[in-house]
Amino acid sequence: MGQIKDQPDSSLAARLDPIVDAALAEQRIAGAVILVAREGQRTYARAAGQADVEASRPMTLDTIFRASSLTKPIVTAAVLSLVEDGVIGLDDPVTRYLPDFQPKWQGQAPTITLRQLLTHTAGLSYGFMQPADGPYLKLGVSDGMDQPGLGFAEELKRITEAGLFFPPGAAWLYSVGLDVLGAAVQEATGRTLPEVVRERVTGKLGMADTGFSVTDRARLARAYADGPPPVAMGATHTVPFAELSGIRFAPDRIFDPGSFPSGGAGMACTATDFQLFLETILHGGAPVVSAETAQAMWTNQTGGHAIVTSGPGWGFGFGGAVMLDPAASGSPLPAGAWMWGGVYGHSWFVDPAGKTSFVLMTNTSTEGMSGRLSQDLMAAVAAA
């Protein structure tokens, strides 16, 4: 859809600026980029705070962030474009591409489909969703943001050994499904996942700073954990999460070419690139996917399964959750909204009916994903 033109809305700025200012003053974040677009025009764009506190490097609109789960909708679009071209089928068994990937449920290895990997209904999980003695942590399964140097073969072997948490299709659980799917895509295409994503999504849209490596290290935001004040992450860092084992980070993983390209969490991007992607899906999908596929991305694909990370009132589409019942969820987002986030400190939503997209990228985990800043900003944008 080309680049997004700026058409600043002073009334929106009056709502959002105080929320951002308060988060900075209270040292809940180090820095952030916030973007809002309506009807294809960018109505709010602000870079605030520091990309690197210790180096006194200010946040800018072209700051590059470790994308964590903002990777998922981008990889999802690449996968769906392969489906449209007949290269793969959503209901293909994973074993068609990965014959040895046969994790078991109660002693049997049931069929897992690509669709189930894509929608987190395959019976897989994430290490950070488990207690400290959970099978993924015992076996060293990577969440796609830790363990630099771990390759696909060993990761798939560990996931297989850990087994399934429920029969495929029986429930919804946030998972490493997109990582397994990335490996299947490589086998199906004979290309690396980074090549497939570049050819089918980021290259077509001119998302020059989005990929599985960092285009310009001088613009990369330093990674922080919640404070206050925010704490700079070292080579490894664990952020507490929901009384579970915690989210494990290795911020330099993205520089290690031996690390498998994580389809669930392995990319880097700018907020402006990511909003361009969202706006493309919102406005018909071309040249990445068809209008029908774009609409399917923000349509519930998981029936009545409870979306455990989001609570009641939510379904899950392709690449993000879908608001089914605002009253049940207690969310300020309207029915039909499509949203997700990223554990490095990001959140986003698209309102198809209101032709609105919102992107918040911070360098502070987890405040920018699920803390007060993201909640307050989303509520203000939805209300406006």
Coordinates of C-alpha atoms in Angstrom, one line a residue:
M1 CA 0.0 0.0 0.0
G2 CA 3.1 2.3 -0.1
Q3 CA 4.2 4.5 2.7
I4 CA 1.7 5.9 5.3
K5 CA 1.2 9.7 5.0
D6 CA 1.2 11.7 8.2
Q7 CA -1.9 13.7 9.2
P8 CA -1.4 14.6 12.8
D9 CA -4.5 14.8 15.1
S10 CA -3.9 17.2 17.9
S11 CA -6.9 15.9 19.9
L12 CA -5.4 12.4 19.8
A13 CA -2.0 13.8 21.0
A14 CA -3.8 15.5 23.9
R15 CA -5.1 12.1 25.0
L16 CA -1.9 10.0 24.4
D17 CA 1.0 12.4 25.4
P18 CA 0.1 12.5 29.1
I19 CA 0.0 8.7 29.3
V20 CA 3.4 8.4 27.7
D21 CA 4.9 11.2 29.8
A22 CA 3.6 9.5 33.0
A23 CA 5.2 6.2 32.0
L24 CA 8.6 7.9 31.5
A25 CA 8.3 10.1 34.6
E26 CA 7.5 7.1 36.8
Q27 CA 10.4 5.1 35.1
R28 CA 8.1 2.3 34.0
I29 CA 9.8 2.3 30.5
A30 CA 13.1 3.4 29.2
G31 CA 11.7 4.5 25.8
A32 CA 8.9 3.9 23.3
V33 CA 7.7 4.6 19.8
I34 CA 3.9 5.0 19.5
L35 CA 2.0 5.1 16.2
V36 CA -1.7 5.4 15.3
A37 CA -3.2 5.4 11.9
R38 CA -6.8 6.0 10.8
E39 CA -8.2 5.5 7.3
G40 CA -4.7 4.9 6.0
Q41 CA -3.3 8.2 7.5
R42 CA -0.9 8.3 10.4
T43 CA -2.6 10.5 13.0
Y44 CA -0.1 10.1 15.8
A45 CA 3.7 9.4 15.8
R46 CA 5.9 9.8 18.8
A47 CA 9.4 8.6 19.8
A48 CA 9.9 9.2 23.5
G49 CA 12.6 8.5 26.1
Q50 CA 15.8 6.6 25.5
A51 CA 16.8 3.8 23.1
D52 CA 19.9 3.3 25.3
V53 CA 19.8 5.0 28.7
E54 CA 23.5 4.3 29.5
A55 CA 24.6 5.8 26.2
S56 CA 22.1 8.7 26.4
R57 CA 20.8 7.7 22.9
P58 CA 17.3 9.0 22.4
M59 CA 14.5 6.9 20.9
T60 CA 13.7 7.8 17.3
L61 CA 10.9 6.8 14.9
D62 CA 13.4 4.6 13.0
T63 CA 14.8 2.8 16.2
I64 CA 15.1 -1.0 15.6
F65 CA 13.6 -3.3 18.2
R66 CA 13.9 -7.0 18.9
A67 CA 10.4 -7.9 17.8
S68 CA 9.7 -11.0 19.9
S69 CA 6.1 -12.1 19.0
L70 CA 5.6 -9.3 16.5
T71 CA 7.4 -11.9 14.4
K72 CA 4.3 -14.1 14.5
P73 CA 1.9 -12.1 12.2
I74 CA 4.6 -11.4 9.7
V75 CA 5.6 -15.1 9.4
T76 CA 1.9 -16.0 9.4
A77 CA 1.3 -13.8 6.4
A78 CA 4.3 -15.5 4.6
V79 CA 2.8 -18.9 5.4
L80 CA -0.7 -18.0 4.2
S81 CA 0.8 -16.7 0.9
L82 CA 2.5 -20.1 0.4
V83 CA -1.0 -21.7 1.0
E84 CA -2.5 -19.4 -1.6
D85 CA 0.1 -20.4 -4.1
G86 CA -0.5 -24.1 -3.4
V87 CA 3.1 -24.7 -2.1
I88 CA 1.7 -26.0 1.2
G89 CA -1.8 -26.8 2.6
L90 CA -3.1 -25.7 6.0
D91 CA -4.4 -29.1 6.7
D92 CA -1.2 -30.9 5.6
P93 CA 0.3 -33.1 8.3
V94 CA 3.5 -31.7 9.8
T95 CA 5.2 -35.1 9.1
R96 CA 4.8 -34.4 5.4
Y97 CA 7.7 -31.9 5.8
L98 CA 9.2 -33.0 9.1
P99 CA 8.9 -36.8 9.2
D100 CA 10.7 -37.1 12.6
F101 CA 8.5 -34.6 14.4
Q102 CA 6.1 -36.9 16.2
P103 CA 5.6 -35.7 19.8
K104 CA 3.3 -38.1 21.7
W105 CA 0.1 -37.8 23.7
Q106 CA -0.5 -40.8 26.1
G107 CA 1.9 -43.0 24.2
Q108 CA 0.6 -42.2 20.7
A109 CA 1.9 -39.8 18.1
P110 CA -1.3 -38.1 16.7
T111 CA -1.4 -36.2 13.5
I112 CA -0.6 -32.5 13.8
T113 CA -1.5 -30.1 11.0
L114 CA 0.1 -26.9 9.8
R115 CA -3.2 -25.1 10.7
Q116 CA -2.9 -26.3 14.3
L117 CA 0.7 -25.0 14.6
L118 CA -0.4 -21.7 13.2
T119 CA -3.3 -21.3 15.6
H120 CA -1.7 -22.7 18.8
T121 CA -4.0 -25.7 18.9
A122 CA -1.4 -28.4 18.3
G123 CA -0.8 -29.4 21.9
L124 CA 2.5 -27.7 22.2
S125 CA 3.5 -25.0 24.8
Y126 CA 6.2 -22.5 25.7
G127 CA 8.8 -22.9 28.4
F128 CA 7.7 -19.6 30.1
M129 CA 4.1 -20.9 30.3
Q130 CA 5.3 -23.7 32.6
P131 CA 6.6 -24.0 36.1
A132 CA 10.3 -24.3 36.7
D133 CA 10.1 -28.1 36.7
G134 CA 8.1 -28.2 33.5
P135 CA 9.2 -30.6 30.6
Y136 CA 10.3 -27.8 28.3
L137 CA 12.7 -26.4 30.9
K138 CA 14.0 -29.8 31.9
L139 CA 14.7 -30.7 28.3
G140 CA 16.1 -27.2 27.3
V141 CA 13.4 -26.3 24.7
S142 CA 14.0 -22.8 23.5
D143 CA 11.3 -20.1 23.4
G144 CA 13.0 -18.6 20.4
M145 CA 14.6 -15.7 22.4
D146 CA 17.1 -17.6 24.4
Q147 CA 19.9 -20.2 24.0
P148 CA 22.0 -18.6 21.2
G149 CA 23.5 -21.2 18.8
L150 CA 20.7 -23.7 19.2
G151 CA 19.8 -25.1 15.7
F152 CA 16.5 -26.4 14.3
A153 CA 17.3 -30.1 14.5
E154 CA 18.1 -30.1 18.2
E155 CA 15.1 -27.8 19.0
L156 CA 12.7 -30.1 17.2
K157 CA 14.2 -33.1 18.9
R158 CA 13.7 -31.5 22.3
I159 CA 10.1 -30.5 21.6
T160 CA 9.3 -34.0 20.3
E161 CA 10.8 -35.6 23.5
A162 CA 8.7 -33.3 25.7
G163 CA 5.5 -34.6 24.2
L164 CA 2.1 -33.0 23.9
F165 CA 0.0 -31.2 26.5
F166 CA -3.3 -32.2 24.9
P167 CA -4.5 -34.0 21.7
P168 CA -4.1 -31.7 18.6
G169 CA -7.2 -29.6 18.1
A170 CA -8.6 -30.2 21.6
A171 CA -7.6 -26.8 23.2
W172 CA -5.6 -23.6 22.8
L173 CA -2.2 -23.0 24.3
Y174 CA 0.3 -20.4 23.3
S175 CA 3.3 -22.3 21.9
V176 CA 6.4 -22.8 19.9
G177 CA 4.1 -23.8 17.0
L178 CA 5.4 -21.0 14.8
D179 CA 8.9 -22.2 15.3
V180 CA 8.0 -25.7 14.2
L181 CA 6.1 -24.2 11.3
G182 CA 9.2 -22.3 10.2
A183 CA 11.1 -25.5 10.0
A184 CA 8.4 -27.1 7.9
V185 CA 8.3 -24.1 5.6
Q186 CA 12.1 -24.4 5.0
E187 CA 11.6 -28.1 4.1
A188 CA 8.6 -27.3 1.8
T189 CA 10.3 -24.5 -0.1
G190 CA 14.0 -25.4 0.0
R191 CA 14.6 -21.9 1.2
T192 CA 15.5 -20.5 4.6
L193 CA 12.7 -19.0 6.6
P194 CA 14.4 -15.5 6.4
E195 CA 14.5 -15.8 2.6
V196 CA 10.8 -16.8 2.4
V197 CA 9.7 -14.0 4.7
R198 CA 11.7 -11.5 2.7
E199 CA 10.5 -12.7 -0.7
R200 CA 6.8 -12.9 0.3
V201 CA 6.3 -10.1 2.8
T202 CA 9.0 -7.6 3.9
G203 CA 10.6 -7.2 0.4
K204 CA 7.3 -6.6 -1.3
L205 CA 6.4 -3.9 1.3
G206 CA 9.7 -2.2 1.5
M207 CA 10.1 -3.1 5.2
A208 CA 13.9 -2.5 4.9
D209 CA 14.6 -2.8 8.7
T210 CA 12.6 -5.9 9.3
G211 CA 14.2 -9.4 9.3
F212 CA 15.9 -12.1 11.3
S213 CA 19.1 -10.0 11.6
V214 CA 19.7 -6.4 12.5
T215 CA 20.3 -4.0 9.6
D216 CA 21.9 -1.3 11.6
R217 CA 23.2 -2.0 15.1
A218 CA 23.6 1.7 15.8
R219 CA 19.8 2.0 15.7
L220 CA 19.0 -1.1 17.8
A221 CA 17.3 -0.3 21.1
R222 CA 19.0 -1.8 24.2
A223 CA 16.8 -4.3 26.0
Y224 CA 15.5 -3.6 29.5
A225 CA 13.4 -5.4 32.1
D226 CA 10.8 -3.8 34.4
G227 CA 12.1 -1.6 37.2
P228 CA 11.5 1.0 38.3
P229 CA 13.9 2.2 36.9
P230 CA 14.2 -0.2 34.0
V231 CA 17.1 -2.7 34.3
A232 CA 19.4 -3.2 31.4
M233 CA 19.5 -6.9 30.4
G234 CA 22.8 -8.7 30.3
A235 CA 23.8 -11.7 28.2
T236 CA 20.9 -13.6 29.8
H237 CA 18.0 -12.2 31.8
T238 CA 14.8 -13.8 33.3
V239 CA 11.8 -11.6 33.7
P240 CA 9.1 -12.8 36.2
F241 CA 5.9 -13.8 34.6
A242 CA 2.5 -14.9 36.1
E243 CA 4.1 -16.9 39.0
L244 CA 5.6 -19.3 36.4
S245 CA 9.2 -20.0 35.5
G246 CA 9.7 -16.5 34.0
I247 CA 10.5 -15.3 30.5
R248 CA 14.1 -16.1 29.5
F249 CA 16.0 -13.6 27.3
A250 CA 19.4 -13.7 25.5
P251 CA 19.3 -10.3 23.7
D252 CA 22.3 -11.1 21.5
R253 CA 20.8 -14.3 20.1
I254 CA 19.8 -12.3 17.0
F255 CA 23.5 -11.8 16.2
D256 CA 24.3 -15.5 16.3
P257 CA 23.9 -17.1 12.9
G258 CA 23.8 -20.6 14.4
S259 CA 20.5 -19.9 16.1
F260 CA 17.5 -21.3 14.4
P261 CA 15.3 -18.5 12.8
S262 CA 12.4 -18.4 15.3
G263 CA 9.1 -18.0 13.4
G264 CA 7.6 -17.1 16.7
A265 CA 10.0 -14.6 18.1
G266 CA 13.2 -14.2 16.1
M267 CA 12.8 -11.0 14.0
A268 CA 13.8 -7.4 14.5
C269 CA 11.8 -4.4 13.1
T270 CA 11.0 -0.8 13.5
A271 CA 7.6 0.4 14.6
T272 CA 7.0 2.2 11.3
D273 CA 7.8 -1.1 9.3
F274 CA 5.4 -3.0 11.5
Q275 CA 2.6 -0.5 11.2
L276 CA 3.0 -0.6 7.4
F277 CA 2.5 -4.4 7.6
L278 CA -0.6 -4.0 9.7
E279 CA -2.0 -1.4 7.4
T280 CA -1.4 -3.6 4.4
I281 CA -3.4 -6.4 6.1
L282 CA -6.1 -3.9 7.2
H283 CA -6.5 -2.5 3.7
G284 CA -6.9 -5.7 1.7
G285 CA -3.6 -7.6 2.0
A286 CA -2.1 -6.8 -1.4
P287 CA 0.6 -7.4 -2.5
V288 CA 1.2 -10.0 0.3
V289 CA -2.1 -12.0 0.5
S290 CA -5.6 -11.8 -1.0
A291 CA -8.4 -9.7 0.6
E292 CA -10.0 -13.0 1.7
T293 CA -6.9 -14.2 3.5
A294 CA -6.3 -10.8 5.1
Q295 CA -9.8 -10.9 6.5
A296 CA -9.3 -14.4 7.7
M297 CA -6.3 -13.2 9.8
W298 CA -8.6 -11.1 12.0
T299 CA -11.4 -13.7 12.1
N300 CA -11.6 -16.3 14.9
Q301 CA -10.1 -19.6 13.7
T302 CA -10.3 -21.5 17.0
G303 CA -14.0 -22.1 17.7
G304 CA -14.9 -21.9 21.4
H305 CA -11.4 -22.6 22.8
A306 CA -10.5 -20.4 25.7
I307 CA -7.5 -18.1 24.8
V308 CA -5.7 -18.6 28.0
T309 CA -3.3 -15.7 27.7
S310 CA -6.1 -13.2 27.0
G311 CA -9.1 -14.5 29.1
P312 CA -12.8 -14.7 28.3
G313 CA -14.3 -12.9 25.3
W314 CA -11.3 -13.6 23.0
G315 CA -10.8 -15.9 20.1
F316 CA -7.6 -16.4 18.0
G317 CA -7.3 -15.7 14.3
F318 CA -4.1 -16.0 12.2
G319 CA -1.3 -14.1 13.9
G320 CA -3.2 -12.5 16.8
A321 CA -6.2 -12.7 19.1
V322 CA -9.7 -11.6 18.0
M323 CA -12.1 -9.7 20.2
L324 CA -15.4 -11.6 20.2
D325 CA -17.1 -10.1 23.2
P326 CA -15.9 -6.8 24.7
A327 CA -18.2 -7.1 27.7
A328 CA -17.0 -10.6 28.7
S329 CA -13.3 -9.6 28.2
G330 CA -13.5 -6.3 30.1
S331 CA -11.4 -4.8 27.3
P332 CA -11.8 -1.3 25.9
L333 CA -11.2 -2.7 22.4
P334 CA -14.2 -3.0 20.1
A335 CA -15.7 -6.3 18.8
G336 CA -13.7 -7.5 15.8
A337 CA -10.4 -6.0 17.0
W338 CA -7.3 -8.1 16.2
M339 CA -4.4 -7.7 18.6
W340 CA -1.3 -9.2 20.2
G341 CA 2.1 -8.2 21.7
G342 CA 5.7 -9.1 22.3
V343 CA 7.5 -9.9 25.5
Y344 CA 10.4 -7.5 24.7
G345 CA 7.8 -4.8 25.4
H346 CA 5.4 -4.3 22.5
S347 CA 1.6 -4.3 21.9
W348 CA -0.6 -3.6 18.8
F349 CA -4.1 -3.8 17.6
V350 CA -6.1 -3.3 14.4
D351 CA -9.8 -2.3 14.4
P352 CA -11.0 -3.3 10.9
A353 CA -14.4 -1.6 11.4
G354 CA -12.8 1.7 12.4
K355 CA -9.9 1.3 9.9
T356 CA -7.5 2.0 12.8
S357 CA -4.1 0.5 13.6
F358 CA -2.1 1.1 16.8
V359 CA 1.6 0.1 17.5
L360 CA 3.5 0.5 20.7
M361 CA 7.1 -0.7 20.7
T362 CA 9.1 -0.2 23.9
N363 CA 12.5 -1.5 25.0
T364 CA 11.1 -2.5 28.4
S365 CA 9.7 -6.0 29.3
T366 CA 6.9 -6.5 30.2
E367 CA 5.5 -3.0 30.7
G368 CA 5.2 -2.3 27.0
M369 CA 3.4 -5.6 26.4
S370 CA 0.9 -6.0 29.2
G371 CA 1.6 -3.2 31.7
R372 CA -0.3 0.0 32.5
L373 CA 1.2 1.9 29.5
S374 CA -0.1 -0.5 26.9
Q375 CA -3.5 -0.8 28.6
D376 CA -3.9 2.9 29.0
L377 CA -2.8 3.7 25.4
M378 CA -5.1 1.1 23.8
A379 CA -8.0 2.3 25.8
A380 CA -7.4 5.9 24.8
V381 CA -7.0 5.1 21.1
A382 CA -10.1 2.9 21.2
A383 CA -12.1 5.7 22.9
A384 CA -10.9 8.3 20.5

